[in-house]
Amino acid sequence: MHARRLRSLPPYLFAEIDEKKAQKKKEGADIIDLSVGDPDLPTPPHVIEALYEAAKDPRNHRYPSYEGLLAFREAVAEWYKRRKGVTLDPETEVLTLIGSKEGIAHAAFAFLDAGDVALVPDPAYPVYKNATVLADAVPHELPLTEENEFEPSLSEIDVDIAKKAKLLFLNYPNNPTAAGASKEFFKEVVDFAKDYGVIVMHDNPYSEITFDDYKAMSFLAADGAFEVGVEFNTLSKTYNMTGWRIGYVVGNADVLKGIREIKTNVDSGVFQAVQLAAVAALKGPQDVIERNVRTYKERRDALIKGLRDAGIKAKTPKATFYVWARVPESYSSLEFATLLLERTAVVVTPGIGFGAHGDGYVRFALTTTVERIKEACERIKSTLDA
Ligand SMILES: *Cc1c(COP(=O)(O)O)cnc(C)c1O
């Protein structure tokens, strides 16, 4: 009944974990879920107020424009100037999205024909690979390993593959590995993209979740980046607005045109009241960002300490709300996640779910309180000590 393309998607590896979690819940277990990549902190009140006001205005009840309100695109441009030092033309270099996931998936359809190659990091946010497959194109995996500091070794890509590749997906600060990219790496990416005529799709949803002295650079701040690519960003993680479904893509105007053309045929934009609430988020008080960072940092420190006490190796991340931890030897990531769930009712994401090179790791999300994180670590410690 279903199209072949649905069967061509990689198998959903969390089915077993989902089932076990549901089973545990039914048994009344006290589950601590550290698998959720979704902020538990609320959207700031002034944003909710702006939505309420905008929702009352009948002008906002009609279809929005495809590219999004100019007021929203101007707010994005101002924000990029202020926070990232990047100058954008709001008319041609900003496009509103229904969350960045939507834009990333549609970008595959705008640039990939059947059989084309897209370069996709492994492990990675699954949308890059799955959108490529849905577009009947071929993902070529770029391993992210501890040895390469979770940055793909571009010089090791087979020249024939590089020549065939149309897209390169990247994501820094990175989900799931929590790695940041260096300025040098972005420069290398620009050179590679120019040499091989590849379009760079940089995904930057964690751009404001950075710790200590670390600041995440926009890919567009690299010399020549506008010539070769775009950057996806979103209000989801920065302003605790995952449910609101608003993001955007910025950068190369021709690339944006391609994404826009696909979108005009499949969706009709973002509710204007949501766009106006997003303007309030981008232009209003920014203390939510600092508060988020402070909260995630406390949780990060509690988790890292607790994991080390339990004998689990994890590097202290300088960005994102994830911790990428090595599983004890002799376990696969799926076996270890299953063990934790069965014995401790702690839910983590097995690395294999992000790609073959994710095996050997599990991802902890810092989207629950310090108390619960400590409790989770104590349970893990007593199980592993036993
Ligand atoms: C959360 C996340 C997204 C999705 O963001 P939305 O704007 O809510 O669609 C995209 N990419 C990565 C890597 C993410 O972790």
mmCIF file of C-alpha atoms and ligand atoms in Angstrom:
data_model
loop_
_atom_site.group_PDB
_atom_site.id
_atom_site.type_symbol
_atom_site.label_atom_id
_atom_site.label_comp_id
_atom_site.label_asym_id
_atom_site.label_seq_id
_atom_site.Cartn_x
_atom_site.Cartn_y
_atom_site.Cartn_z
ATOM 1 C CA MET A 1 0.000 0.000 0.000
ATOM 2 C CA HIS A 2 2.746 2.435 0.959
ATOM 3 C CA ALA A 3 5.208 3.949 -1.478
ATOM 4 C CA ARG A 4 8.599 2.305 -1.846
ATOM 5 C CA ARG A 5 10.242 5.397 -0.392
ATOM 6 C CA LEU A 6 8.712 4.682 3.001
ATOM 7 C CA ARG A 7 10.206 1.205 2.993
ATOM 8 C CA SER A 8 13.576 2.673 2.012
ATOM 9 C CA LEU A 9 13.820 4.634 5.271
ATOM 10 C CA PRO A 10 16.228 3.158 7.820
ATOM 11 C CA PRO A 11 14.553 1.004 10.474
ATOM 12 C CA TYR A 12 13.240 2.858 13.520
ATOM 13 C CA LEU A 13 15.620 1.681 16.230
ATOM 14 C CA PHE A 14 13.840 3.126 19.228
ATOM 15 C CA ALA A 15 10.773 0.885 18.863
ATOM 16 C CA GLU A 16 12.091 -1.652 21.380
ATOM 17 C CA ILE A 17 13.067 1.060 23.870
ATOM 18 C CA ASP A 18 9.695 2.796 23.422
ATOM 19 C CA GLU A 19 7.919 -0.481 24.085
ATOM 20 C CA LYS A 20 9.980 -1.230 27.197
ATOM 21 C CA LYS A 21 9.404 2.309 28.464
ATOM 22 C CA ALA A 22 5.645 1.938 28.020
ATOM 23 C CA GLN A 23 5.800 -1.437 29.791
ATOM 24 C CA LYS A 24 7.782 0.070 32.722
ATOM 25 C CA LYS A 25 5.304 2.912 32.988
ATOM 26 C CA LYS A 26 2.424 0.446 33.112
ATOM 27 C CA GLU A 27 4.178 -1.364 35.961
ATOM 28 C CA GLY A 28 4.233 1.943 37.826
ATOM 29 C CA ALA A 29 8.036 2.419 37.690
ATOM 30 C CA ASP A 30 9.437 5.850 38.572
ATOM 31 C CA ILE A 31 10.885 6.629 35.149
ATOM 32 C CA ILE A 32 13.588 9.283 34.748
ATOM 33 C CA ASP A 33 13.577 10.224 31.093
ATOM 34 C CA LEU A 34 16.918 11.609 29.941
ATOM 35 C CA SER A 35 16.205 10.899 26.288
ATOM 36 C CA VAL A 36 14.141 13.937 25.372
ATOM 37 C CA GLY A 37 15.673 16.658 23.173
ATOM 38 C CA ASP A 38 12.976 19.119 24.161
ATOM 39 C CA PRO A 39 13.406 21.903 26.774
ATOM 40 C CA ASP A 40 11.351 21.400 29.962
ATOM 41 C CA LEU A 41 11.644 25.154 30.667
ATOM 42 C CA PRO A 42 8.725 27.421 29.700
ATOM 43 C CA THR A 43 8.450 30.001 26.890
ATOM 44 C CA PRO A 44 8.978 33.540 28.329
ATOM 45 C CA PRO A 45 5.703 35.261 29.373
ATOM 46 C CA HIS A 46 6.199 38.312 27.099
ATOM 47 C CA VAL A 47 6.232 35.988 24.084
ATOM 48 C CA ILE A 48 2.971 34.360 25.141
ATOM 49 C CA GLU A 49 1.471 37.823 25.677
ATOM 50 C CA ALA A 50 2.541 38.877 22.161
ATOM 51 C CA LEU A 51 0.874 35.766 20.725
ATOM 52 C CA TYR A 52 -2.349 36.565 22.577
ATOM 53 C CA GLU A 53 -2.422 40.154 21.293
ATOM 54 C CA ALA A 54 -1.596 39.137 17.712
ATOM 55 C CA ALA A 55 -4.165 36.327 17.750
ATOM 56 C CA LYS A 56 -6.924 38.886 18.447
ATOM 57 C CA ASP A 57 -6.140 40.870 15.273
ATOM 58 C CA PRO A 58 -8.237 39.628 12.301
ATOM 59 C CA ARG A 59 -5.447 40.649 9.904
ATOM 60 C CA ASN A 60 -3.531 37.702 11.281
ATOM 61 C CA HIS A 61 -6.323 35.213 10.652
ATOM 62 C CA ARG A 62 -5.701 34.939 6.918
ATOM 63 C CA TYR A 63 -3.042 33.029 4.989
ATOM 64 C CA PRO A 64 0.435 34.326 5.725
ATOM 65 C CA SER A 65 2.883 35.125 2.901
ATOM 66 C CA TYR A 66 5.139 32.267 1.758
ATOM 67 C CA GLU A 67 8.421 33.880 2.747
ATOM 68 C CA GLY A 68 7.068 35.049 6.109
ATOM 69 C CA LEU A 69 6.303 38.503 7.520
ATOM 70 C CA LEU A 70 8.923 41.089 6.681
ATOM 71 C CA ALA A 71 8.785 42.132 10.371
ATOM 72 C CA PHE A 72 9.900 38.614 11.346
ATOM 73 C CA ARG A 73 12.640 38.478 8.718
ATOM 74 C CA GLU A 74 13.897 41.898 9.824
ATOM 75 C CA ALA A 75 13.949 40.730 13.439
ATOM 76 C CA VAL A 76 16.016 37.694 12.398
ATOM 77 C CA ALA A 77 18.445 39.917 10.465
ATOM 78 C CA GLU A 78 18.861 42.262 13.466
ATOM 79 C CA TRP A 79 19.367 39.282 15.773
ATOM 80 C CA TYR A 80 22.050 37.764 13.494
ATOM 81 C CA LYS A 81 23.815 41.115 13.334
ATOM 82 C CA ARG A 82 23.703 41.576 17.090
ATOM 83 C CA ARG A 83 24.496 38.041 18.262
ATOM 84 C CA LYS A 84 26.544 36.573 15.390
ATOM 85 C CA GLY A 85 28.040 39.606 13.650
ATOM 86 C CA VAL A 86 26.488 38.469 10.365
ATOM 87 C CA THR A 87 24.748 40.920 8.000
ATOM 88 C CA LEU A 88 21.639 39.606 6.238
ATOM 89 C CA ASP A 89 19.286 41.181 3.719
ATOM 90 C CA PRO A 90 15.858 40.441 5.249
ATOM 91 C CA GLU A 91 14.229 40.520 1.784
ATOM 92 C CA THR A 92 16.395 37.891 0.099
ATOM 93 C CA GLU A 93 18.568 36.212 2.722
ATOM 94 C CA VAL A 94 15.970 35.170 5.327
ATOM 95 C CA LEU A 95 13.125 32.681 4.851
ATOM 96 C CA THR A 96 10.592 31.757 7.561
ATOM 97 C CA LEU A 97 10.180 28.033 8.285
ATOM 98 C CA ILE A 98 7.685 25.919 10.234
ATOM 99 C CA GLY A 99 10.572 24.928 12.479
ATOM 100 C CA SER A 100 14.000 24.149 11.073
ATOM 101 C CA LYS A 101 13.168 20.443 10.668
ATOM 102 C CA GLU A 102 10.628 21.346 8.002
ATOM 103 C CA GLY A 103 13.152 23.458 6.100
ATOM 104 C CA ILE A 104 15.903 20.851 6.271
ATOM 105 C CA ALA A 105 13.622 18.130 4.948
ATOM 106 C CA HIS A 106 12.324 20.323 2.135
ATOM 107 C CA ALA A 107 15.820 21.454 1.192
ATOM 108 C CA ALA A 108 16.577 17.864 0.184
ATOM 109 C CA PHE A 109 13.702 18.018 -2.316
ATOM 110 C CA ALA A 110 14.877 21.342 -3.685
ATOM 111 C CA PHE A 111 18.404 20.188 -4.523
ATOM 112 C CA LEU A 112 18.537 16.411 -4.818
ATOM 113 C CA ASP A 113 17.436 14.429 -7.839
ATOM 114 C CA ALA A 114 17.124 10.640 -7.838
ATOM 115 C CA GLY A 115 20.557 9.078 -7.378
ATOM 116 C CA ASP A 116 22.300 12.300 -6.313
ATOM 117 C CA VAL A 117 24.656 12.125 -3.356
ATOM 118 C CA ALA A 118 24.315 14.059 -0.091
ATOM 119 C CA LEU A 119 27.122 14.041 2.454
ATOM 120 C CA VAL A 120 25.691 13.310 5.883
ATOM 121 C CA PRO A 121 27.525 13.128 9.196
ATOM 122 C CA ASP A 122 27.260 9.916 11.227
ATOM 123 C CA PRO A 123 26.123 10.078 14.022
ATOM 124 C CA ALA A 124 23.639 12.865 13.314
ATOM 125 C CA TYR A 125 20.138 14.228 13.716
ATOM 126 C CA PRO A 126 18.272 11.649 11.595
ATOM 127 C CA VAL A 127 16.461 14.164 9.347
ATOM 128 C CA TYR A 128 19.487 14.828 7.088
ATOM 129 C CA LYS A 129 19.750 11.198 6.048
ATOM 130 C CA ASN A 130 16.041 10.435 6.016
ATOM 131 C CA ALA A 131 15.124 13.483 3.918
ATOM 132 C CA THR A 132 17.870 12.477 1.465
ATOM 133 C CA VAL A 133 16.408 8.970 1.228
ATOM 134 C CA LEU A 134 12.867 10.324 0.816
ATOM 135 C CA ALA A 135 14.136 12.421 -2.104
ATOM 136 C CA ASP A 136 15.403 9.172 -3.727
ATOM 137 C CA ALA A 137 18.979 10.391 -3.305
ATOM 138 C CA VAL A 138 21.921 8.586 -1.734
ATOM 139 C CA PRO A 139 23.354 9.537 1.665
ATOM 140 C CA HIS A 140 27.119 9.152 1.992
ATOM 141 C CA GLU A 141 28.136 8.975 5.649
ATOM 142 C CA LEU A 142 30.945 11.052 7.095
ATOM 143 C CA PRO A 143 32.131 9.448 10.341
ATOM 144 C CA LEU A 144 32.287 11.694 13.414
ATOM 145 C CA THR A 145 34.677 10.185 15.893
ATOM 146 C CA GLU A 146 36.469 11.183 19.059
ATOM 147 C CA GLU A 147 39.744 11.070 17.096
ATOM 148 C CA ASN A 148 38.536 13.721 14.626
ATOM 149 C CA GLU A 149 36.886 15.717 17.433
ATOM 150 C CA PHE A 150 33.541 14.934 15.841
ATOM 151 C CA GLU A 151 34.372 17.012 12.757
ATOM 152 C CA PRO A 152 34.288 15.056 9.467
ATOM 153 C CA SER A 153 37.644 14.637 7.735
ATOM 154 C CA LEU A 154 36.790 16.268 4.412
ATOM 155 C CA SER A 155 40.134 15.377 2.863
ATOM 156 C CA GLU A 156 39.346 11.680 3.360
ATOM 157 C CA ILE A 157 36.184 11.800 1.252
ATOM 158 C CA ASP A 158 36.666 9.823 -1.936
ATOM 159 C CA VAL A 159 37.196 12.342 -4.768
ATOM 160 C CA ASP A 160 34.595 10.683 -7.018
ATOM 161 C CA ILE A 161 32.017 10.925 -4.237
ATOM 162 C CA ALA A 162 32.940 14.533 -3.496
ATOM 163 C CA LYS A 163 32.519 15.355 -7.190
ATOM 164 C CA LYS A 164 29.080 13.730 -7.253
ATOM 165 C CA ALA A 165 27.882 15.273 -3.995
ATOM 166 C CA LYS A 166 25.324 18.072 -4.195
ATOM 167 C CA LEU A 167 24.731 18.747 -0.498
ATOM 168 C CA LEU A 168 26.773 18.686 2.686
ATOM 169 C CA PHE A 169 24.810 18.635 5.945
ATOM 170 C CA LEU A 170 26.568 19.883 9.076
ATOM 171 C CA ASN A 171 25.446 20.740 12.607
ATOM 172 C CA TYR A 172 27.527 22.618 15.213
ATOM 173 C CA PRO A 173 27.154 22.809 18.158
ATOM 174 C CA ASN A 174 26.354 19.188 17.467
ATOM 175 C CA ASN A 175 23.491 16.925 18.388
ATOM 176 C CA PRO A 176 24.192 14.218 19.596
ATOM 177 C CA THR A 177 27.946 14.561 20.297
ATOM 178 C CA ALA A 178 27.764 18.070 21.883
ATOM 179 C CA ALA A 179 30.913 19.036 19.929
ATOM 180 C CA GLY A 180 31.567 22.573 18.703
ATOM 181 C CA ALA A 181 33.212 23.414 15.377
ATOM 182 C CA SER A 182 36.387 25.433 15.034
ATOM 183 C CA LYS A 183 36.714 28.469 12.805
ATOM 184 C CA GLU A 184 39.388 26.607 10.842
ATOM 185 C CA PHE A 185 36.978 23.770 10.179
ATOM 186 C CA PHE A 186 34.341 26.129 8.750
ATOM 187 C CA LYS A 187 37.006 27.648 6.507
ATOM 188 C CA GLU A 188 37.894 24.149 5.290
ATOM 189 C CA VAL A 189 34.207 23.492 4.629
ATOM 190 C CA VAL A 190 33.951 26.617 2.456
ATOM 191 C CA ASP A 191 37.033 25.590 0.452
ATOM 192 C CA PHE A 192 35.728 22.050 0.019
ATOM 193 C CA ALA A 193 32.305 23.331 -1.081
ATOM 194 C CA LYS A 194 33.906 25.645 -3.654
ATOM 195 C CA ASP A 195 36.244 22.955 -4.977
ATOM 196 C CA TYR A 196 33.454 20.441 -5.525
ATOM 197 C CA GLY A 197 30.405 22.679 -6.106
ATOM 198 C CA VAL A 198 28.651 21.362 -3.004
ATOM 199 C CA ILE A 199 25.899 23.325 -1.222
ATOM 200 C CA VAL A 200 26.423 23.518 2.551
ATOM 201 C CA MET A 201 23.395 23.112 4.818
ATOM 202 C CA HIS A 202 24.503 24.130 8.288
ATOM 203 C CA ASP A 203 22.026 23.431 11.095
ATOM 204 C CA ASN A 204 22.536 25.645 14.153
ATOM 205 C CA PRO A 205 19.662 25.170 16.644
ATOM 206 C CA TYR A 206 21.986 25.186 19.689
ATOM 207 C CA SER A 207 23.790 28.407 18.733
ATOM 208 C CA GLU A 208 22.908 30.077 22.068
ATOM 209 C CA ILE A 209 23.334 27.089 24.389
ATOM 210 C CA THR A 210 27.045 27.434 25.111
ATOM 211 C CA PHE A 211 28.931 27.231 28.395
ATOM 212 C CA ASP A 212 31.810 28.956 30.113
ATOM 213 C CA ASP A 213 33.777 31.082 27.624
ATOM 214 C CA TYR A 214 32.727 29.158 24.563
ATOM 215 C CA LYS A 215 30.647 30.990 21.926
ATOM 216 C CA ALA A 216 29.195 29.206 18.894
ATOM 217 C CA MET A 217 30.016 30.840 15.616
ATOM 218 C CA SER A 218 27.559 31.079 12.750
ATOM 219 C CA PHE A 219 28.737 29.207 9.650
ATOM 220 C CA LEU A 220 27.873 32.384 7.732
ATOM 221 C CA ALA A 221 30.587 34.242 9.650
ATOM 222 C CA ALA A 222 33.207 32.165 7.793
ATOM 223 C CA ASP A 223 34.765 33.896 4.763
ATOM 224 C CA GLY A 224 32.954 32.917 1.588
ATOM 225 C CA ALA A 225 30.157 31.017 3.362
ATOM 226 C CA PHE A 226 27.405 33.035 1.660
ATOM 227 C CA GLU A 227 28.657 31.827 -1.718
ATOM 228 C CA VAL A 228 28.286 28.169 -0.796
ATOM 229 C CA GLY A 229 25.512 27.703 1.672
ATOM 230 C CA VAL A 230 22.867 28.478 4.226
ATOM 231 C CA GLU A 231 22.273 28.133 7.946
ATOM 232 C CA PHE A 232 19.127 26.809 9.587
ATOM 233 C CA ASN A 233 18.186 28.200 12.968
ATOM 234 C CA THR A 234 15.120 28.129 15.156
ATOM 235 C CA LEU A 235 13.444 29.633 18.181
ATOM 236 C CA SER A 236 12.803 26.114 19.512
ATOM 237 C CA LYS A 237 15.812 25.607 21.761
ATOM 238 C CA THR A 238 16.910 29.243 22.243
ATOM 239 C CA TYR A 239 13.547 30.478 23.572
ATOM 240 C CA ASN A 240 11.988 27.197 24.748
ATOM 241 C CA MET A 241 9.521 27.245 21.857
ATOM 242 C CA THR A 242 9.655 23.754 20.328
ATOM 243 C CA GLY A 243 5.868 23.485 20.248
ATOM 244 C CA TRP A 244 5.369 26.799 18.461
ATOM 245 C CA ARG A 245 6.893 25.597 15.189
ATOM 246 C CA ILE A 246 8.875 28.543 13.980
ATOM 247 C CA GLY A 247 12.385 28.620 12.575
ATOM 248 C CA TYR A 248 14.181 30.110 9.601
ATOM 249 C CA VAL A 249 16.951 29.631 7.075
ATOM 250 C CA VAL A 250 19.453 32.370 6.254
ATOM 251 C CA GLY A 251 22.275 32.826 3.746
ATOM 252 C CA ASN A 252 22.681 32.273 0.014
ATOM 253 C CA ALA A 253 19.697 33.876 -1.770
ATOM 254 C CA ASP A 254 19.575 31.335 -4.626
ATOM 255 C CA VAL A 255 19.505 28.433 -2.199
ATOM 256 C CA LEU A 256 16.678 30.121 -0.296
ATOM 257 C CA LYS A 257 14.755 30.527 -3.566
ATOM 258 C CA GLY A 258 14.928 26.778 -4.135
ATOM 259 C CA ILE A 259 13.614 25.964 -0.665
ATOM 260 C CA ARG A 260 10.892 28.607 -1.028
ATOM 261 C CA GLU A 261 9.726 27.100 -4.316
ATOM 262 C CA ILE A 262 9.250 23.661 -2.775
ATOM 263 C CA LYS A 263 7.452 25.217 0.186
ATOM 264 C CA THR A 264 5.012 27.216 -1.941
ATOM 265 C CA ASN A 265 3.807 23.863 -3.245
ATOM 266 C CA VAL A 266 3.435 22.026 0.058
ATOM 267 C CA ASP A 267 2.678 24.469 2.871
ATOM 268 C CA SER A 268 1.248 27.927 3.385
ATOM 269 C CA GLY A 269 3.550 29.467 5.926
ATOM 270 C CA VAL A 270 3.506 30.116 9.662
ATOM 271 C CA PHE A 271 0.483 31.622 11.513
ATOM 272 C CA GLN A 272 1.271 35.343 11.618
ATOM 273 C CA ALA A 273 0.485 35.570 15.331
ATOM 274 C CA VAL A 274 3.258 33.014 15.933
ATOM 275 C CA GLN A 275 5.610 35.047 13.727
ATOM 276 C CA LEU A 276 4.795 38.205 15.724
ATOM 277 C CA ALA A 277 5.343 36.353 19.003
ATOM 278 C CA ALA A 278 8.695 35.240 17.574
ATOM 279 C CA VAL A 279 9.526 38.896 16.822
ATOM 280 C CA ALA A 280 8.876 39.622 20.519
ATOM 281 C CA ALA A 281 11.237 36.778 21.442
ATOM 282 C CA LEU A 282 14.018 37.936 19.089
ATOM 283 C CA LYS A 283 13.763 41.641 19.940
ATOM 284 C CA GLY A 284 12.593 41.573 23.573
ATOM 285 C CA PRO A 285 14.509 40.884 26.794
ATOM 286 C CA GLN A 286 17.104 38.149 26.254
ATOM 287 C CA ASP A 287 17.508 37.053 29.888
ATOM 288 C CA VAL A 288 15.835 33.709 29.046
ATOM 289 C CA ILE A 289 19.020 32.721 27.191
ATOM 290 C CA GLU A 290 21.242 33.304 30.204
ATOM 291 C CA ARG A 291 18.757 31.572 32.466
ATOM 292 C CA ASN A 292 18.661 28.536 30.190
ATOM 293 C CA VAL A 293 22.429 28.359 30.009
ATOM 294 C CA ARG A 294 22.748 28.618 33.789
ATOM 295 C CA THR A 295 20.175 25.862 34.279
ATOM 296 C CA TYR A 296 21.713 23.491 31.720
ATOM 297 C CA LYS A 297 25.181 24.134 33.124
ATOM 298 C CA GLU A 298 24.110 23.113 36.647
ATOM 299 C CA ARG A 299 22.506 19.997 35.222
ATOM 300 C CA ARG A 300 25.524 19.265 33.042
ATOM 301 C CA ASP A 301 27.892 19.494 35.994
ATOM 302 C CA ALA A 302 25.655 17.264 38.140
ATOM 303 C CA LEU A 303 25.390 14.670 35.358
ATOM 304 C CA ILE A 304 29.100 14.626 34.514
ATOM 305 C CA LYS A 305 30.015 14.214 38.177
ATOM 306 C CA GLY A 306 27.384 11.520 38.714
ATOM 307 C CA LEU A 307 28.439 9.592 35.615
ATOM 308 C CA ARG A 308 32.105 9.719 36.568
ATOM 309 C CA ASP A 309 31.233 8.426 40.047
ATOM 310 C CA ALA A 310 29.426 5.578 38.312
ATOM 311 C CA GLY A 311 32.493 4.862 36.160
ATOM 312 C CA ILE A 312 31.072 6.164 32.897
ATOM 313 C CA LYS A 313 33.339 8.245 30.688
ATOM 314 C CA ALA A 314 31.903 11.468 29.310
ATOM 315 C CA LYS A 315 33.557 14.676 28.184
ATOM 316 C CA THR A 316 32.179 17.878 29.689
ATOM 317 C CA PRO A 317 30.352 19.528 26.777
ATOM 318 C CA LYS A 318 30.904 23.202 25.972
ATOM 319 C CA ALA A 319 27.557 23.501 24.183
ATOM 320 C CA THR A 320 24.060 21.968 23.675
ATOM 321 C CA PHE A 321 21.910 20.291 26.304
ATOM 322 C CA TYR A 322 23.349 16.838 25.655
ATOM 323 C CA VAL A 323 26.073 14.683 27.131
ATOM 324 C CA TRP A 324 27.565 12.058 24.821
ATOM 325 C CA ALA A 325 28.860 9.268 27.032
ATOM 326 C CA ARG A 326 30.832 6.144 26.261
ATOM 327 C CA VAL A 327 29.086 2.917 27.127
ATOM 328 C CA PRO A 328 31.062 0.488 29.275
ATOM 329 C CA GLU A 329 33.029 -1.984 27.189
ATOM 330 C CA SER A 330 31.293 -5.205 26.170
ATOM 331 C CA TYR A 331 27.953 -3.445 25.657
ATOM 332 C CA SER A 332 26.471 -2.117 22.438
ATOM 333 C CA SER A 333 24.657 1.204 22.830
ATOM 334 C CA LEU A 334 21.306 -0.531 22.484
ATOM 335 C CA GLU A 335 22.203 -3.178 25.068
ATOM 336 C CA PHE A 336 23.375 -0.535 27.530
ATOM 337 C CA ALA A 337 20.307 1.679 27.059
ATOM 338 C CA THR A 338 18.116 -1.402 27.522
ATOM 339 C CA LEU A 339 20.002 -2.402 30.678
ATOM 340 C CA LEU A 340 19.559 1.092 32.162
ATOM 341 C CA LEU A 341 15.876 1.111 31.359
ATOM 342 C CA GLU A 342 15.217 -2.361 32.746
ATOM 343 C CA ARG A 343 17.319 -2.089 35.895
ATOM 344 C CA THR A 344 17.103 1.613 36.773
ATOM 345 C CA ALA A 345 14.094 3.020 34.862
ATOM 346 C CA VAL A 346 16.432 5.665 33.432
ATOM 347 C CA VAL A 347 15.809 6.347 29.741
ATOM 348 C CA VAL A 348 18.722 7.396 27.517
ATOM 349 C CA THR A 349 19.100 7.400 23.741
ATOM 350 C CA PRO A 350 21.340 4.662 22.284
ATOM 351 C CA GLY A 351 23.941 6.178 19.961
ATOM 352 C CA ILE A 352 23.195 3.695 17.192
ATOM 353 C CA GLY A 353 19.914 5.560 16.628
ATOM 354 C CA PHE A 354 21.988 8.444 15.234
ATOM 355 C CA GLY A 355 24.044 6.241 12.919
ATOM 356 C CA ALA A 356 26.500 3.342 12.958
ATOM 357 C CA HIS A 357 29.319 5.504 14.346
ATOM 358 C CA GLY A 358 27.114 6.410 17.296
ATOM 359 C CA ASP A 359 27.337 2.865 18.609
ATOM 360 C CA GLY A 360 29.552 2.786 21.663
ATOM 361 C CA TYR A 361 27.803 5.875 23.074
ATOM 362 C CA VAL A 362 24.532 6.894 24.657
ATOM 363 C CA ARG A 363 23.080 10.398 24.700
ATOM 364 C CA PHE A 364 21.834 11.968 27.918
ATOM 365 C CA ALA A 365 19.599 15.058 27.555
ATOM 366 C CA LEU A 366 19.723 17.735 30.260
ATOM 367 C CA THR A 367 15.991 18.352 30.065
ATOM 368 C CA THR A 368 15.132 17.389 33.615
ATOM 369 C CA THR A 369 15.987 18.765 37.072
ATOM 370 C CA VAL A 370 19.302 18.437 38.942
ATOM 371 C CA GLU A 371 17.545 16.341 41.622
ATOM 372 C CA ARG A 372 16.301 13.834 39.065
ATOM 373 C CA ILE A 373 19.667 13.770 37.305
ATOM 374 C CA LYS A 374 21.402 12.992 40.624
ATOM 375 C CA GLU A 375 18.851 10.301 41.377
ATOM 376 C CA ALA A 376 19.405 8.799 37.905
ATOM 377 C CA CYS A 377 23.187 8.715 38.433
ATOM 378 C CA GLU A 378 22.822 7.058 41.837
ATOM 379 C CA ARG A 379 20.625 4.362 40.353
ATOM 380 C CA ILE A 380 23.108 3.812 37.522
ATOM 381 C CA LYS A 381 26.012 3.623 39.958
ATOM 382 C CA SER A 382 24.374 1.043 42.189
ATOM 383 C CA THR A 383 23.418 -1.089 39.200
ATOM 384 C CA LEU A 384 26.905 -0.985 37.665
ATOM 385 C CA ASP A 385 28.590 -1.545 41.063
ATOM 386 C CA ALA A 386 26.429 -4.591 41.773
HETATM 387 C C1 LIG B 1 15.927 20.173 17.742
HETATM 388 C C2 LIG B 1 16.679 20.081 16.469
HETATM 389 C C3 LIG B 1 16.131 20.568 15.268
HETATM 390 C C4 LIG B 1 14.656 20.896 15.117
HETATM 391 O O1 LIG B 1 14.298 22.144 15.417
HETATM 392 P P1 LIG B 1 12.859 22.702 15.066
HETATM 393 O O2 LIG B 1 13.131 24.105 14.695
HETATM 394 O O3 LIG B 1 12.052 22.563 16.317
HETATM 395 O O4 LIG B 1 12.274 21.924 13.932
HETATM 396 C C5 LIG B 1 16.924 20.592 14.136
HETATM 397 N N1 LIG B 1 18.186 20.127 14.169
HETATM 398 C C6 LIG B 1 18.719 19.616 15.288
HETATM 399 C C7 LIG B 1 20.108 19.115 15.253
HETATM 400 C C8 LIG B 1 17.980 19.565 16.468
HETATM 401 O O5 LIG B 1 18.522 19.018 17.561
#
